[in-house]
């Protein structure tokens, strides 16, 4: 990408899209195209076709999607499949029709089989059944990867697929039910501290393990890949370290300074027992994350507090 390249960040207001935007601004890029979903509904084929014909971006970061935690995925199964298929089909196909030089598609670690060997290697894709709670979302993401590769094979498109692990950071989604675990617990421990509540409830058994990457570190990796990676297939992006949900809860409790008890609601699903990414591909290329989990939680908590009463709920 050149400094004056025309860059479209789909989902620029989201946690990942805004992190990518910050990174590109820091690197001196100036020529951005952005649209909010109320102006351009990426599920609408004609709106997207008209937008691409009019704007003809040189580069595309596809960070727009219907995203949420385990309960949201399992509740809105049709929307997670339909919205994500529509968004990615429209953006990938119209990028091809309008000569986009390079596109990055963002998948997720949930694309891998529920019981795959750990850490997860890229070649484990489609080697076993998926975790049921987020199967619709995972199927959509797998379709996106395959679509990028199919457009490379038939039309020579340089479209790459990045697979981030669980993410957190600035502009995260703090919706009490629809959010991911880390932002959900930041909000719940904060509110419990404010209300002097005797305990905080964690969903599930607390025994699943998860890996968490700060969104600004992800943006660094996305920038590196957009500048240097031109292969089919997928690239895992993660820290290579994980911890149990129980240990995460105690870490967030410590950062926020909550002194009550932690209880577990085992009526809620645990989901995949573990999904640690094998990050050999990227680490061989010299990329490594640098925001520790405790630092990142502190940054995210301050960002949450800075938003006052209005918190970003989606
Ligand atoms: N969060 C995580 O833990 C992980 C996320 N990812 C992937 O990263 C990408 C971004 O996720 P994240 O930043 O967390 O998500 P967010 O929910 O923070 O942002 C999603 C963005 O998508 C846009 N969007 C959603 N639906 C539409 C639509 N119909 N039309 C136009 N825009 C739409 C929203 O735009 P607007 O604000 O204008 O409404 C929003 O800015 C996704 O592809 C996700 O799968 C991958 C792994 C983990
Ligand atoms: C990124 C990834 O994110 C999702 O998969 P997930 O990692 O399972 O999602 P999660 O963050 O919601 O849960 C992680 C673990 O944490 C436990 N947990 C405890 N207490 C709360 C809680 O309060 N909220 C939530 N959401 N989870 C909680 C929860 O029970 C589970 O065991 C999918 O979008 C998937 O498609 C995907 O891509």
XYZ file of C-alpha atoms and ligand atoms in Angstrom:
400
model
C 0.000 0.000 0.000
C 1.268 3.482 -0.830
C 0.576 6.434 1.492
C -2.029 7.913 -0.894
C -3.682 4.584 -1.749
C -7.468 4.655 -1.474
C -8.262 2.369 1.505
C -11.754 1.186 2.432
C -12.135 -0.014 6.038
C -15.430 -1.883 6.230
C -16.574 -1.709 9.868
C -14.315 1.259 10.711
C -16.305 2.099 13.860
C -15.970 -1.395 15.305
C -13.308 -2.571 17.710
C -11.108 -4.097 14.977
C -11.919 -1.579 12.219
C -11.126 1.392 14.468
C -7.855 -0.240 15.569
C -6.836 -0.772 11.931
C -7.795 2.854 11.192
C -5.612 4.079 14.103
C -2.669 1.977 12.887
C -2.922 3.234 9.292
C -3.160 6.872 10.468
C -0.054 6.298 12.638
C 1.761 4.924 9.556
C 0.927 8.119 7.630
C -1.877 6.895 5.369
C -4.375 9.591 4.508
C -6.827 8.440 1.846
C -9.632 6.514 3.594
C -13.160 5.591 2.620
C -15.556 4.752 5.445
C -19.355 4.294 5.697
C -21.526 3.608 8.736
C -24.087 0.823 8.531
C -27.023 3.253 8.599
C -25.677 4.839 5.399
C -24.444 1.670 3.686
C -26.003 -1.656 4.720
C -23.403 -4.131 3.506
C -26.052 -6.861 3.345
C -27.700 -4.959 0.462
C -26.232 -6.133 -2.835
C -27.247 -3.078 -4.910
C -26.060 -0.553 -2.307
C -22.644 -2.274 -2.146
C -22.380 -2.528 -5.960
C -23.153 1.198 -6.333
C -20.694 2.110 -3.545
C -17.786 0.162 -5.062
C -18.514 1.454 -8.626
C -18.490 5.005 -7.270
C -15.503 4.802 -4.894
C -13.255 2.111 -6.509
C -10.931 1.596 -3.503
C -7.398 0.254 -4.051
C -7.295 -1.754 -0.784
C -10.030 -3.210 1.450
C -9.948 -4.302 5.107
C -13.093 -6.417 5.629
C -13.691 -5.823 9.350
C -17.480 -5.480 9.129
C -19.505 -8.411 10.469
C -22.233 -9.525 12.813
C -20.122 -10.320 15.896
C -20.904 -11.459 19.414
C -20.224 -13.841 22.273
C -21.363 -17.396 22.868
C -24.958 -16.545 23.873
C -25.457 -14.066 20.998
C -24.085 -16.603 18.507
C -26.449 -19.278 19.788
C -29.480 -16.969 20.004
C -29.246 -15.198 16.643
C -28.100 -18.214 14.592
C -29.910 -17.091 11.413
C -28.565 -13.523 11.588
C -24.988 -14.682 12.230
C -25.196 -16.820 9.090
C -27.187 -14.489 6.810
C -25.593 -11.143 7.739
C -22.034 -12.431 7.549
C -22.540 -14.307 4.277
C -24.211 -11.256 2.697
C -21.586 -8.785 3.931
C -18.593 -10.805 2.801
C -20.129 -11.973 -0.508
C -21.033 -8.406 -1.451
C -17.656 -6.933 -0.501
C -15.486 -9.693 -1.981
C -17.424 -9.897 -5.278
C -17.597 -6.122 -5.804
C -13.923 -5.803 -4.921
C -13.246 -8.176 -7.820
C -15.620 -6.348 -10.204
C -13.909 -3.016 -9.426
C -10.269 -4.094 -9.518
C -9.368 -3.856 -5.813
C -5.607 -4.543 -5.607
C -5.714 -6.404 -2.280
C -8.333 -7.326 0.307
C -7.977 -8.693 3.840
C -10.806 -10.882 5.117
C -11.072 -11.333 8.893
C -12.218 -14.740 10.083
C -12.036 -16.109 13.603
C -10.561 -18.958 15.657
C -14.035 -20.541 15.890
C -13.607 -21.914 12.344
C -11.534 -24.798 13.710
C -13.041 -28.131 14.865
C -14.270 -28.117 18.473
C -11.915 -30.912 19.559
C -8.958 -30.186 17.259
C -5.454 -30.755 18.637
C -3.949 -27.721 20.346
C -2.422 -25.405 19.432
C -4.591 -24.955 16.340
C -2.666 -25.154 13.055
C -4.106 -23.625 9.866
C -4.237 -27.073 8.235
C -6.741 -28.300 10.876
C -9.523 -26.398 9.062
C -12.452 -28.669 8.091
C -10.978 -31.767 9.759
C -13.788 -32.235 12.295
C -17.161 -31.030 13.618
C -17.528 -27.437 14.805
C -18.651 -26.123 18.205
C -22.452 -25.987 17.891
C -23.093 -22.652 19.663
C -21.233 -20.686 16.977
C -21.543 -23.028 13.987
C -23.533 -20.556 11.819
C -20.902 -17.844 12.341
C -18.074 -20.341 11.751
C -19.677 -21.633 8.531
C -19.976 -18.065 7.249
C -16.329 -17.366 8.092
C -15.160 -20.596 6.420
C -17.148 -19.565 3.319
C -15.316 -16.224 3.341
C -11.922 -17.922 3.424
C -12.910 -20.247 0.584
C -14.339 -17.360 -1.435
C -11.074 -15.407 -1.175
C -9.148 -18.481 -2.334
C -11.636 -19.196 -5.160
C -11.350 -15.604 -6.454
C -7.561 -15.939 -6.333
C -7.693 -19.221 -8.281
C -10.172 -18.128 -10.977
C -9.578 -14.386 -11.278
C -6.091 -13.885 -9.796
C -7.384 -11.712 -6.937
C -4.859 -11.073 -4.138
C -7.324 -11.557 -1.277
C -5.879 -12.844 2.018
C -7.552 -14.327 5.111
C -6.478 -13.596 8.685
C -7.757 -15.682 11.634
C -7.589 -13.692 14.878
C -8.005 -15.321 18.286
C -10.423 -13.790 20.849
C -9.947 -10.027 20.789
C -10.566 -7.168 23.214
C -9.712 -3.487 23.476
C -10.966 0.007 22.678
C -14.521 0.381 21.315
C -15.400 -3.168 22.372
C -19.013 -4.319 22.691
C -20.127 -4.206 26.358
C -23.682 -5.480 25.868
C -24.595 -7.534 28.997
C -25.818 -10.553 26.991
C -24.344 -10.241 23.469
C -20.730 -9.364 24.283
C -17.662 -11.584 24.561
C -16.402 -12.733 27.943
C -13.674 -10.162 28.570
C -15.752 -6.982 28.019
C -18.747 -8.628 29.715
C -16.715 -9.251 32.879
C -15.167 -5.747 32.856
C -18.690 -4.304 32.908
C -20.041 -6.832 35.438
C -17.169 -6.409 37.937
C -17.312 -2.626 37.562
C -21.054 -2.503 38.208
C -20.703 -4.932 41.147
C -18.005 -2.694 42.657
C -20.148 0.419 42.193
C -23.192 -1.300 43.732
C -21.164 -3.082 46.439
C -22.708 -6.373 45.269
C -21.700 -9.443 47.332
C -20.835 -11.593 44.288
C -20.315 -11.635 40.517
C -21.640 -14.496 38.393
C -19.474 -16.012 35.651
C -21.111 -18.104 32.900
C -20.229 -21.806 32.640
C -17.761 -23.778 34.740
C -14.814 -21.399 34.311
C -12.677 -24.282 33.057
C -12.579 -23.479 29.282
C -9.343 -21.817 28.220
C -9.125 -18.793 25.930
C -6.398 -16.727 24.319
C -6.851 -12.945 24.225
C -5.134 -10.488 21.890
C -5.410 -6.706 22.313
C -7.071 -5.205 19.200
C -4.265 -2.702 18.561
C -1.781 -5.594 18.457
C -4.066 -7.319 15.955
C -4.038 -4.146 13.847
C -0.218 -4.267 13.775
C -0.398 -7.843 12.466
C -3.071 -6.926 9.885
C -0.901 -4.062 8.627
C 2.133 -6.363 8.388
C 0.145 -8.995 6.450
C -1.406 -6.430 4.085
C 2.081 -5.181 3.243
C 3.865 -8.536 3.034
C 1.576 -11.600 2.754
C 0.206 -12.672 -0.638
C -0.709 -16.344 -0.226
C -3.933 -18.374 -0.357
C -5.139 -20.146 2.780
C -5.268 -18.547 6.213
C -2.941 -17.043 8.815
C -3.536 -17.381 12.569
C -3.041 -14.228 14.653
C -2.719 -14.642 18.407
C -0.469 -14.496 21.445
C 0.231 -18.238 21.673
C -0.753 -18.165 25.378
C -4.106 -18.908 27.016
C -5.692 -19.026 30.465
C -8.865 -20.422 32.012
C -12.000 -18.300 32.174
C -11.757 -18.641 35.977
C -8.223 -17.176 35.978
C -9.359 -14.431 33.600
C -12.200 -13.555 35.995
C -9.787 -13.276 38.944
C -7.436 -11.099 36.866
C -10.263 -8.714 35.876
C -11.490 -8.697 39.506
C -7.967 -7.617 40.585
C -7.609 -4.896 37.916
C -11.023 -3.412 38.750
C -10.523 -3.776 42.508
C -13.700 -5.724 43.238
C -13.555 -7.449 46.658
C -16.674 -9.664 46.585
C -17.090 -13.330 45.656
C -17.088 -15.042 42.249
C -19.803 -17.646 41.545
C -20.315 -19.826 38.459
C -23.623 -20.308 36.585
C -23.191 -23.758 35.059
C -26.558 -23.480 33.306
C -24.728 -21.311 30.745
C -22.651 -23.001 27.969
C -18.878 -23.437 28.156
C -18.497 -23.690 24.369
C -15.194 -24.934 22.964
C -12.934 -26.276 25.737
C -9.825 -24.609 24.268
C -8.830 -22.756 21.076
C -5.180 -21.781 21.343
C -3.764 -20.599 18.031
C -0.521 -21.899 16.585
C 1.148 -18.605 15.650
C 4.269 -20.099 14.052
C 3.541 -18.605 10.603
C 3.499 -15.023 11.882
C 6.223 -15.414 14.496
C 8.551 -16.822 11.808
C 7.868 -13.593 9.903
C 8.995 -11.666 12.978
C 5.625 -10.440 14.311
C 4.842 -10.763 18.024
C 2.152 -9.170 20.203
C 3.349 -6.767 22.911
C 0.372 -5.751 25.096
C 0.194 -8.087 28.099
C -3.256 -9.225 29.213
C -3.119 -7.210 32.445
C -2.036 -4.036 30.546
C -4.717 -4.598 27.927
C -7.488 -5.131 30.467
C -6.431 -1.892 32.164
C -6.563 0.015 28.822
C -9.949 -1.516 27.975
C -11.362 -0.714 31.432
C -10.274 2.933 31.153
C -11.827 3.088 27.680
C -15.070 1.640 29.058
C -15.100 4.230 31.870
C -14.336 7.061 29.414
C -17.585 6.341 27.596
C -19.605 7.253 30.708
C -23.231 6.181 30.792
C -23.273 5.493 27.025
C -21.340 2.308 26.440
C -21.071 0.722 23.029
C -23.709 -1.987 23.014
C -24.444 -3.915 19.841
N -14.213 -9.430 18.693
C -13.564 -10.572 18.636
O -13.259 -11.206 19.661
C -13.163 -11.133 17.302
C -13.547 -10.520 16.101
N -13.139 -11.088 14.907
C -13.552 -10.515 13.613
O -13.131 -9.163 13.487
C -14.065 -8.433 12.705
C -14.536 -7.224 13.478
O -15.025 -7.636 14.726
P -15.278 -6.532 15.865
O -14.542 -5.298 15.531
O -15.054 -7.201 17.177
O -16.854 -6.254 15.691
P -17.687 -4.952 16.092
O -19.053 -5.432 16.403
O -16.930 -4.129 17.067
O -17.738 -4.142 14.696
C -18.415 -4.690 13.618
C -18.626 -3.621 12.589
O -19.325 -4.203 11.504
C -20.219 -3.237 11.017
N -21.424 -3.885 10.497
C -22.116 -4.908 11.051
N -23.186 -5.191 10.286
C -23.170 -4.323 9.234
C -23.994 -4.101 8.110
N -25.087 -4.839 7.897
N -23.653 -3.123 7.251
C -22.547 -2.375 7.458
N -21.704 -2.530 8.490
C -22.029 -3.493 9.374
C -20.592 -2.307 12.164
O -20.714 -0.999 11.606
P -21.457 0.237 12.338
O -20.619 0.573 13.534
O -21.440 1.312 11.273
O -22.844 -0.245 12.681
C -19.409 -2.434 13.112
O -18.586 -1.304 13.069
C -15.196 -9.413 12.378
O -14.984 -9.963 11.090
C -15.051 -10.491 13.442
O -15.539 -11.728 12.962
C -12.361 -12.218 14.864
C -11.975 -12.834 16.027
C -12.342 -12.332 17.322
C -14.113 -14.887 19.309
C -15.022 -16.049 19.559
O -15.990 -15.650 20.507
C -17.063 -16.543 20.677
O -16.630 -17.752 21.182
P -16.169 -17.863 22.712
O -14.743 -17.580 22.784
O -16.666 -19.162 23.290
O -17.010 -16.680 23.297
P -17.217 -15.921 24.638
O -16.152 -14.887 24.768
O -18.635 -15.464 24.602
O -17.096 -17.050 25.789
C -15.874 -17.553 26.169
C -16.076 -18.360 27.456
O -16.332 -17.432 28.519
C -17.444 -17.884 29.270
N -18.089 -16.740 29.960
C -18.124 -16.579 31.309
N -18.813 -15.452 31.632
C -19.205 -14.904 30.440
C -19.953 -13.736 30.134
O -20.421 -12.979 31.002
N -20.118 -13.453 28.795
C -19.632 -14.262 27.817
N -19.819 -13.924 26.528
N -18.933 -15.417 28.080
C -18.724 -15.712 29.380
C -18.319 -18.558 28.238
O -19.260 -19.405 28.891
C -17.285 -19.312 27.429
O -16.925 -20.503 28.085
C -17.795 -16.730 19.386
O -18.179 -15.514 18.854
C -16.867 -17.346 18.424
O -17.520 -17.417 17.160
C -15.638 -16.515 18.302
O -15.193 -16.222 17.210
